[in-house]
Amino acid sequence: MSVGKFAFLPNLRSGAAADADLAGIRQRLSYDLEILGNGSVQGSAVPVSSDLMGPGDVIGLDPGQIMRVEPEDANKGFEPNYFPFVQLKDADLPWRYTLDSGAVNRLTPWLVAIVLKRDEFSYLDQGSALCPRIEVASAEASLPNLAHAWATAHVQVDMDGVSGTPGEVLHNDSGRGFSRLFACRKLEQSTAYTLFLVPSYKVGLDAALGAEPDPGDGAALAWNHASGNAVILSYYYRHTFKTEGGQDLEALLRKLRAIRADEADEAGAPLWVSGENVGYYEGLVSAGYIFPAQAALRQPDAVVPKTDTPDNLEDRMVATLATVLTDRDGDVDGKGEDPLLTFPAYGARYAAAEEVSKQRARLGFWFDRVNLDLKFRAAAGLGHDIVRANDEHFAQLCWEQYDEILAANQALQQLQVASILARRLDAKHFSRLASETAVQLSQPLTAFVRVDPSDDTAPSVRMRFEQMRLPEGFTSLSLRRTLSRKPQRSDGGGRVVPMAALPGDETPSASAKPREDGALWRREQRLAEGGARGEVAKAMEGIFNPETLGQKPRPQVPGAVVGSYASAEMAKLVGDKLVALPRQKADHLIAGRTATEEEVGGIIWRTPRVPEPLIDYLMRISRDGVLSNAAALPENTVSFYEENRHFVEALMVGANHAMNEELRWREYPTDMRGTVFSRFWNRGAAPEDSGMDDIIEIREWTKKLGTHSNPADADGKANLVAVIKGEVVRKLKDPLVVISIAAGDEWDPNTAEDHDPVFFGKIGRDCVYYGFDVSRDFITSDPIRDRAYFAIYEPPARLRFGLDVGNTGIRASRPLVPDEVLAMETPPALETWDDLSWAHMRITDADYVDFSKRLTKPAQETKNYWNQNKQSAGLARSFWQKPLAALLPLGRVL
């Protein structure tokens, strides 16, 4: 599992501060101002300078700058070998007001992170101070050496998907970087600490305390770490936490184990419910009858019990439900009587059922089983209870969609009117035009009309004209405008002479040909008979050779080669497009119309959709509805279950039935057959992504209960679900897990096939579950059985920093194996920087890392981060703790 691509920088100065020089207790920006006139410098350059704000001007820190704090508030305990730190939003913030003008890679930040034990300081009354105050009993015993503050701050840059140096990346996109401040102190176990952000310069401390900064202090530091005296500090931010022994993530992962067979009989086993007296039928008792209550998760080898409702109870239920189905609309005989008050026939409108059948219930058909099998009637009742407990919230979500449905119907009605008008326009006017006239009039539309409407890749009519080399002017808007201004001659019959045929047209209209009694026809005839030989020609015979005069020479004008086409076909395509435009716009504006709705038209009915997963609501009313007897799960265990599709579908029927009843009561326009809820598991999917739904439309159900999964689920089998309970959940909150199938006999993360979870959730603060789109049968099949692993990863994006407790290779890339974490008495030789431990460090009297120490380059490394040129970016890399991975052989567990 990749941690992404990132880089560290030792510091960052941007904007005006990057060009400023130190001037007392501030930075000063100096430059020469030149005045240009007529393209040349006028006079001498004028020196200009401006002081920038320094640490003595800072009196607080914007809380919005705090991106992340390690450890987080919810952590039960913090590993004492890790470093607490604060991440700041702005990458340049720790050095923005620095007074350090020394080595460019070792700039002292103007604020630093410190951690103090509860007995090392006391809170003081703020008084006139601008920031809260504390008194540290001894700087020598509790505070770091500020001369090494440069080593505790760095910049992290996200380099995923970009090229260039980290500095260039930040210059182009400042949002790709942030800064981090460490408190590099060795912590004690089971101890309460407070993390503070405090000024590192004396002038910054004076300003925060409400005193006037003394320019004579210059870049003096806020305290002397060698002094045993008490120090009064002000702070910009604080965060409390507690360390605990054994909270190292590796140790927690090593504690995890597979649940034993004797333990599996408790967690996930069904809870038995008495059905002797259901309380509805007076005097009806089914002696000794109990049934197993179902839950969303079931044990992998569990079989869903058959319908076993006692006959005497089942017969009475069939009779009652028959009355309910007859009285479905609340009026049995049409006399306006009050509706029958009884238990509901869940899903009756979806099934369009007239009766409930005992035989079909025993065969497993969904409608009959949900209503007659008490196991699944109880599950449907949970769905009903979810709606009743959250009816206002769900109703609000539905009404928010009502305006969209109303607007869609209004737009649809307008488009239906437009469709009628378009058909009449085509029939009465456009289709009656001469084909060449229709083509010329529709020139703006020809680019959007395909010559083959059934082929989305076919060229448009305009492209076809271009292919035929038809001059664009013959079908252009400008030609029509020119002709509309040109005087047009009547043909003698009172009508205007039409436009001539288009070049290359194989199907010109009759009106485009010259009339036999018209001027054009007579001209052609005279030319065909030998031309005009009138009195003028006779008079000129004496001057010119008569034989030459009668030859009628004509200029040879090269003609354009125009392909052939049929204007009638093109006009027909345009006419069809005009008629189809309203329908096409309706398809674009109103997605998802059925073929019947498109053909019949009229008002469309849409069921409001609530894309929220119901599992979250189920957890609030019944934890056992998710996993029976979940409290019996042993601590620090991994167990596996299967999705109970029967339970999920029954609950979804009950919830949708109740919601449609609620919408009807609230006078929401609905046919009560829509599926309002289609998601049970939390898949983290977008609301519009129907591929992530758990069920198809209930009105389309025709099979047995538990068989109506989403078609997007390729195998349609119950998903395998992993449940983790223990300290690692409290530590990481949401560990990353995958089912990993090794390519060979040995597991290799680079070649293994990973199956990510498709849904996830929590059963309490220390228990999480992950659902995978693989079945138990697949995992236990050969040869998958011996190659399947359950992998648990530390979230890679949550970078953590610290030092190992002394064992070498503790964070190698190999998965963890059951073993103890042992501390080495003497530091081993470093092979890689990942082996760096506290045993390699020199620490101060206050237990902070002494950064003056140098280390030899590890044998397998190419860079030495701890030589005489060390800087904070390299130190951060050496402190970085690579994410851990733990593997559990899955085939053997199942």
GROMACS .gro file of N, CA and C in nm, residues 60-173:
model
  342
   60GLY      N    1  -0.074   3.634   1.864
   60GLY     CA    2  -0.166   3.521   1.864
   60GLY      C    3  -0.151   3.441   1.736
   61LEU      N    4  -0.215   3.325   1.734
   61LEU     CA    5  -0.210   3.235   1.619
   61LEU      C    6  -0.352   3.200   1.577
   62ASP      N    7  -0.379   3.217   1.448
   62ASP     CA    8  -0.512   3.184   1.395
   62ASP      C    9  -0.538   3.034   1.414
   63PRO      N   10  -0.645   2.995   1.485
   63PRO     CA   11  -0.673   2.851   1.504
   63PRO      C   12  -0.691   2.776   1.373
   64GLY      N   13  -0.729   2.848   1.266
   64GLY     CA   14  -0.747   2.784   1.137
   64GLY      C   15  -0.617   2.735   1.077
   65GLN      N   16  -0.503   2.779   1.133
   65GLN     CA   17  -0.374   2.733   1.084
   65GLN      C   18  -0.341   2.592   1.133
   66ILE      N   19  -0.408   2.545   1.237
   66ILE     CA   20  -0.380   2.413   1.293
   66ILE      C   21  -0.450   2.308   1.207
   67MET      N   22  -0.373   2.233   1.128
   67MET     CA   23  -0.429   2.129   1.042
   67MET      C   24  -0.443   1.996   1.114
   68ARG      N   25  -0.344   1.961   1.191
   68ARG     CA   26  -0.344   1.830   1.257
   68ARG      C   27  -0.253   1.837   1.378
   69VAL      N   28  -0.291   1.764   1.481
   69VAL     CA   29  -0.209   1.753   1.601
   69VAL      C   30  -0.187   1.605   1.629
   70GLU      N   31  -0.067   1.571   1.660
   70GLU     CA   32  -0.034   1.432   1.697
   70GLU      C   33   0.020   1.433   1.839
   71PRO      N   34  -0.043   1.360   1.931
   71PRO     CA   35  -0.155   1.269   1.912
   71PRO      C   36  -0.288   1.342   1.903
   72GLU      N   37  -0.386   1.274   1.842
   72GLU     CA   38  -0.518   1.333   1.829
   72GLU      C   39  -0.593   1.323   1.961
   73ASP      N   40  -0.700   1.403   1.971
   73ASP     CA   41  -0.774   1.410   2.098
   73ASP      C   42  -0.832   1.275   2.139
   74ALA      N   43  -0.881   1.198   2.039
   74ALA     CA   44  -0.953   1.076   2.070
   74ALA      C   45  -0.861   0.960   2.108
   75ASN      N   46  -0.731   0.976   2.093
   75ASN     CA   47  -0.640   0.866   2.123
   75ASN      C   48  -0.646   0.829   2.270
   76LYS      N   49  -0.654   0.699   2.294
   76LYS     CA   50  -0.653   0.652   2.433
   76LYS      C   51  -0.518   0.676   2.497
   77GLY      N   52  -0.412   0.646   2.422
   77GLY     CA   53  -0.277   0.665   2.472
   77GLY      C   54  -0.182   0.690   2.358
   78PHE      N   55  -0.067   0.751   2.390
   78PHE     CA   56   0.030   0.786   2.288
   78PHE      C   57   0.159   0.710   2.315
   79GLU      N   58   0.219   0.657   2.208
   79GLU     CA   59   0.344   0.584   2.224
   79GLU      C   60   0.454   0.678   2.269
   80PRO      N   61   0.525   0.646   2.377
   80PRO     CA   62   0.626   0.739   2.428
   80PRO      C   63   0.748   0.751   2.338
   81ASN      N   64   0.765   0.659   2.242
   81ASN     CA   65   0.881   0.669   2.153
   81ASN      C   66   0.851   0.751   2.028
   82TYR      N   67   0.731   0.808   2.018
   82TYR     CA   68   0.695   0.894   1.905
   82TYR      C   69   0.705   1.041   1.945
   83PHE      N   70   0.710   1.128   1.843
   83PHE     CA   71   0.720   1.271   1.867
   83PHE      C   72   0.581   1.335   1.854
   84PRO      N   73   0.540   1.412   1.952
   84PRO     CA   74   0.421   1.496   1.931
   84PRO      C   75   0.455   1.606   1.830
   85PHE      N   76   0.356   1.648   1.752
   85PHE     CA   77   0.383   1.756   1.657
   85PHE      C   78   0.254   1.828   1.622
   86VAL      N   79   0.272   1.945   1.559
   86VAL     CA   80   0.161   2.027   1.510
   86VAL      C   81   0.186   2.057   1.364
   87GLN      N   82   0.085   2.035   1.280
   87GLN     CA   83   0.094   2.071   1.138
   87GLN      C   84   0.021   2.203   1.116
   88LEU      N   85   0.088   2.294   1.043
   88LEU     CA   86   0.033   2.426   1.015
   88LEU      C   87  -0.002   2.438   0.867
   89LYS      N   88  -0.109   2.507   0.840
   89LYS     CA   89  -0.163   2.516   0.704
   89LYS      C   90  -0.066   2.584   0.607
   90ASP      N   91  -0.008   2.696   0.647
   90ASP     CA   92   0.083   2.770   0.558
   90ASP      C   93   0.223   2.712   0.567
   91ALA      N   94   0.277   2.678   0.450
   91ALA     CA   95   0.408   2.613   0.448
   91ALA      C   96   0.520   2.704   0.499
   92ASP      N   97   0.506   2.835   0.485
   92ASP     CA   98   0.613   2.927   0.525
   92ASP      C   99   0.594   2.987   0.663
   93LEU      N  100   0.486   2.951   0.732
   93LEU     CA  101   0.451   3.020   0.856
   93LEU      C  102   0.561   3.015   0.963
   94PRO      N  103   0.626   2.904   0.993
   94PRO     CA  104   0.725   2.904   1.103
   94PRO      C  105   0.844   2.995   1.079
   95TRP      N  106   0.871   3.033   0.954
   95TRP     CA  107   0.988   3.118   0.924
   95TRP      C  108   0.947   3.256   0.871
   96ARG      N  109   0.819   3.285   0.873
   96ARG     CA  110   0.771   3.411   0.816
   96ARG      C  111   0.825   3.532   0.893
   97TYR      N  112   0.842   3.519   1.025
   97TYR     CA  113   0.887   3.632   1.108
   97TYR      C  114   1.021   3.602   1.176
   98THR      N  115   1.100   3.512   1.119
   98THR     CA  116   1.226   3.475   1.181
   98THR      C  117   1.324   3.592   1.182
   99LEU      N  118   1.413   3.591   1.279
   99LEU     CA  119   1.520   3.692   1.287
   99LEU      C  120   1.656   3.627   1.259
  100ASP      N  121   1.652   3.508   1.202
  100ASP     CA  122   1.774   3.433   1.175
  100ASP      C  123   1.827   3.472   1.037
  101SER      N  124   1.951   3.515   1.033
  101SER     CA  125   2.015   3.550   0.906
  101SER      C  126   2.134   3.460   0.878
  102GLY      N  127   2.138   3.342   0.947
  102GLY     CA  128   2.252   3.253   0.933
  102GLY      C  129   2.237   3.158   0.816
  103ALA      N  130   2.276   3.031   0.839
  103ALA     CA  131   2.276   2.930   0.733
  103ALA      C  132   2.136   2.915   0.675
  104VAL      N  133   2.129   2.915   0.543
  104VAL     CA  134   1.999   2.915   0.477
  104VAL      C  135   1.919   2.789   0.507
  105ASN      N  136   1.985   2.677   0.535
  105ASN     CA  137   1.916   2.552   0.563
  105ASN      C  138   1.892   2.528   0.712
  106ARG      N  139   1.931   2.627   0.793
  106ARG     CA  140   1.914   2.612   0.938
  106ARG      C  141   1.852   2.738   0.998
  107LEU      N  142   1.740   2.780   0.945
  107LEU     CA  143   1.673   2.900   0.996
  107LEU      C  144   1.593   2.866   1.121
  108THR      N  145   1.610   2.948   1.223
  108THR     CA  146   1.535   2.930   1.347
  108THR      C  147   1.391   2.975   1.328
  109PRO      N  148   1.293   2.892   1.354
  109PRO     CA  149   1.153   2.936   1.344
  109PRO      C  150   1.120   3.033   1.457
  110TRP      N  151   1.020   3.118   1.434
  110TRP     CA  152   0.984   3.217   1.536
  110TRP      C  153   0.893   3.158   1.643
  111LEU      N  154   0.846   3.034   1.625
  111LEU     CA  155   0.770   2.964   1.728
  111LEU      C  156   0.815   2.819   1.729
  112VAL      N  157   0.809   2.755   1.846
  112VAL     CA  158   0.856   2.617   1.859
  112VAL      C  159   0.754   2.538   1.939
  113ALA      N  160   0.763   2.404   1.928
  113ALA     CA  161   0.677   2.313   2.004
  113ALA      C  162   0.756   2.257   2.121
  114ILE      N  163   0.694   2.259   2.240
  114ILE     CA  164   0.753   2.198   2.359
  114ILE      C  165   0.648   2.109   2.424
  115VAL      N  166   0.692   2.007   2.497
  115VAL     CA  167   0.600   1.923   2.575
  115VAL      C  168   0.647   1.922   2.720
  116LEU      N  169   0.552   1.937   2.809
  116LEU     CA  170   0.584   1.946   2.952
  116LEU      C  171   0.496   1.849   3.030
  117LYS      N  172   0.558   1.786   3.131
  117LYS     CA  173   0.481   1.703   3.223
  117LYS      C  174   0.400   1.794   3.315
  118ARG      N  175   0.299   1.736   3.373
  118ARG     CA  176   0.207   1.818   3.452
  118ARG      C  177   0.275   1.884   3.572
  119ASP      N  178   0.379   1.822   3.626
  119ASP     CA  179   0.446   1.879   3.743
  119ASP      C  180   0.562   1.970   3.705
  120GLU      N  181   0.582   1.994   3.576
  120GLU     CA  182   0.694   2.078   3.534
  120GLU      C  183   0.652   2.223   3.512
  121PHE      N  184   0.525   2.253   3.517
  121PHE     CA  185   0.479   2.390   3.493
  121PHE      C  186   0.352   2.415   3.572
  122SER      N  187   0.318   2.542   3.578
  122SER     CA  188   0.191   2.583   3.641
  122SER      C  189   0.131   2.696   3.559
  123TYR      N  190  -0.002   2.699   3.553
  123TYR     CA  191  -0.070   2.805   3.480
  123TYR      C  192  -0.074   2.931   3.565
  124LEU      N  193  -0.052   3.045   3.500
  124LEU     CA  194  -0.057   3.175   3.567
  124LEU      C  195  -0.178   3.252   3.519
  125ASP      N  196  -0.222   3.343   3.602
  125ASP     CA  197  -0.329   3.433   3.560
  125ASP      C  198  -0.280   3.516   3.441
  126GLN      N  199  -0.364   3.532   3.341
  126GLN     CA  200  -0.319   3.599   3.220
  126GLN      C  201  -0.287   3.745   3.245
  127GLY      N  202  -0.358   3.810   3.334
  127GLY     CA  203  -0.331   3.949   3.365
  127GLY      C  204  -0.336   4.038   3.243
  128SER      N  205  -0.234   4.119   3.223
  128SER     CA  206  -0.228   4.210   3.108
  128SER      C  207  -0.165   4.145   2.985
  129ALA      N  208  -0.127   4.019   2.998
  129ALA     CA  209  -0.065   3.950   2.886
  129ALA      C  210  -0.167   3.931   2.774
  130LEU      N  211  -0.119   3.934   2.651
  130LEU     CA  212  -0.206   3.917   2.536
  130LEU      C  213  -0.231   3.771   2.503
  131CYS      N  214  -0.149   3.682   2.556
  131CYS     CA  215  -0.165   3.537   2.538
  131CYS      C  216  -0.162   3.472   2.677
  132PRO      N  217  -0.220   3.353   2.692
  132PRO     CA  218  -0.213   3.283   2.821
  132PRO      C  219  -0.070   3.256   2.862
  133ARG      N  220  -0.049   3.242   2.997
  133ARG     CA  221   0.086   3.230   3.049
  133ARG      C  222   0.102   3.102   3.130
  134ILE      N  223   0.225   3.050   3.131
  134ILE     CA  224   0.262   2.941   3.219
  134ILE      C  225   0.397   2.973   3.280
  135GLU      N  226   0.426   2.910   3.391
  135GLU     CA  227   0.558   2.922   3.453
  135GLU      C  228   0.623   2.784   3.454
  136VAL      N  229   0.737   2.772   3.388
  136VAL     CA  230   0.812   2.647   3.384
  136VAL      C  231   0.911   2.649   3.500
  137ALA      N  232   0.908   2.544   3.581
  137ALA     CA  233   0.988   2.544   3.703
  137ALA      C  234   1.138   2.553   3.674
  138SER      N  235   1.186   2.485   3.570
  138SER     CA  236   1.329   2.487   3.540
  138SER      C  237   1.348   2.469   3.390
  139ALA      N  238   1.415   2.566   3.328
  139ALA     CA  239   1.443   2.554   3.185
  139ALA      C  240   1.538   2.438   3.159
  140GLU      N  241   1.636   2.419   3.245
  140GLU     CA  242   1.734   2.313   3.226
  140GLU      C  243   1.670   2.175   3.230
  141ALA      N  244   1.568   2.157   3.312
  141ALA     CA  245   1.507   2.026   3.330
  141ALA      C  246   1.390   2.001   3.236
  142SER      N  247   1.338   2.106   3.169
  142SER     CA  248   1.212   2.087   3.097
  142SER      C  249   1.209   2.144   2.956
  143LEU      N  250   1.304   2.231   2.918
  143LEU     CA  251   1.293   2.300   2.790
  143LEU      C  252   1.407   2.261   2.695
  144PRO      N  253   1.380   2.266   2.565
  144PRO     CA  254   1.483   2.229   2.466
  144PRO      C  255   1.583   2.342   2.445
  145ASN      N  256   1.690   2.307   2.377
  145ASN     CA  257   1.792   2.404   2.340
  145ASN      C  258   1.744   2.476   2.214
  146LEU      N  259   1.715   2.607   2.225
  146LEU     CA  260   1.662   2.682   2.111
  146LEU      C  261   1.764   2.700   2.000
  147ALA      N  262   1.889   2.678   2.030
  147ALA     CA  263   1.990   2.683   1.924
  147ALA      C  264   1.970   2.570   1.824
  148HIS      N  265   1.895   2.466   1.864
  148HIS     CA  266   1.864   2.353   1.775
  148HIS      C  267   1.720   2.358   1.724
  149ALA      N  268   1.654   2.470   1.740
  149ALA     CA  269   1.514   2.480   1.698
  149ALA      C  270   1.499   2.460   1.548
  150TRP      N  271   1.604   2.493   1.471
  150TRP     CA  272   1.598   2.475   1.326
  150TRP      C  273   1.571   2.329   1.289
  151ALA      N  274   1.613   2.235   1.374
  151ALA     CA  275   1.601   2.093   1.344
  151ALA      C  276   1.460   2.040   1.366
  152THR      N  277   1.374   2.118   1.431
  152THR     CA  278   1.242   2.067   1.470
  152THR      C  279   1.130   2.118   1.381
  153ALA      N  280   1.160   2.190   1.275
  153ALA     CA  281   1.057   2.244   1.185
  153ALA      C  282   1.096   2.214   1.041
  154HIS      N  283   0.998   2.175   0.961
  154HIS     CA  284   1.025   2.147   0.820
  154HIS      C  285   0.896   2.165   0.741
  155VAL      N  286   0.908   2.155   0.608
  155VAL     CA  287   0.796   2.167   0.516
  155VAL      C  288   0.775   2.032   0.447
  156GLN      N  289   0.649   1.991   0.432
  156GLN     CA  290   0.618   1.871   0.354
  156GLN      C  291   0.546   1.913   0.227
  157VAL      N  292   0.587   1.856   0.113
  157VAL     CA  293   0.532   1.893  -0.018
  157VAL      C  294   0.473   1.768  -0.083
  158ASP      N  295   0.351   1.779  -0.129
  158ASP     CA  296   0.285   1.671  -0.201
  158ASP      C  297   0.337   1.671  -0.345
  159MET      N  298   0.404   1.562  -0.384
  159MET     CA  299   0.465   1.554  -0.517
  159MET      C  300   0.390   1.458  -0.609
  160ASP      N  301   0.275   1.408  -0.567
  160ASP     CA  302   0.199   1.315  -0.651
  160ASP      C  303   0.150   1.383  -0.778
  161GLY      N  304   0.180   1.324  -0.891
  161GLY     CA  305   0.126   1.371  -1.018
  161GLY      C  306   0.187   1.499  -1.071
  162VAL      N  307   0.299   1.545  -1.015
  162VAL     CA  308   0.361   1.668  -1.063
  162VAL      C  309   0.509   1.643  -1.089
  163SER      N  310   0.570   1.730  -1.165
  163SER     CA  311   0.713   1.722  -1.192
  163SER      C  312   0.779   1.852  -1.146
  164GLY      N  313   0.913   1.850  -1.136
  164GLY     CA  314   0.986   1.967  -1.090
  164GLY      C  315   1.036   1.947  -0.949
  165THR      N  316   1.110   2.045  -0.901
  165THR     CA  317   1.162   2.038  -0.765
  165THR      C  318   1.051   2.073  -0.666
  166PRO      N  319   1.067   2.034  -0.539
  166PRO     CA  320   0.965   2.070  -0.439
  166PRO      C  321   0.941   2.221  -0.431
  167GLY      N  322   1.047   2.299  -0.443
  167GLY     CA  323   1.031   2.445  -0.441
  167GLY      C  324   0.948   2.495  -0.557
  168GLU      N  325   0.973   2.439  -0.677
  168GLU     CA  326   0.896   2.479  -0.794
  168GLU      C  327   0.749   2.440  -0.780
  169VAL      N  328   0.725   2.321  -0.724
  169VAL     CA  329   0.588   2.275  -0.705
  169VAL      C  330   0.513   2.369  -0.611
  170LEU      N  331   0.576   2.410  -0.503
  170LEU     CA  332   0.513   2.503  -0.409
  170LEU      C  333   0.492   2.640  -0.471
  171HIS      N  334   0.586   2.682  -0.554
  171HIS     CA  335   0.571   2.812  -0.619
  171HIS      C  336   0.449   2.813  -0.711
  172ASN      N  337   0.423   2.700  -0.778
  172ASN     CA  338   0.309   2.691  -0.870
  172ASN      C  339   0.178   2.664  -0.798
  173ASP      N  340   0.185   2.594  -0.685
  173ASP     CA  341   0.063   2.558  -0.611
  173ASP      C  342   0.096   2.550  -0.463
   0.00000   0.00000   0.00000
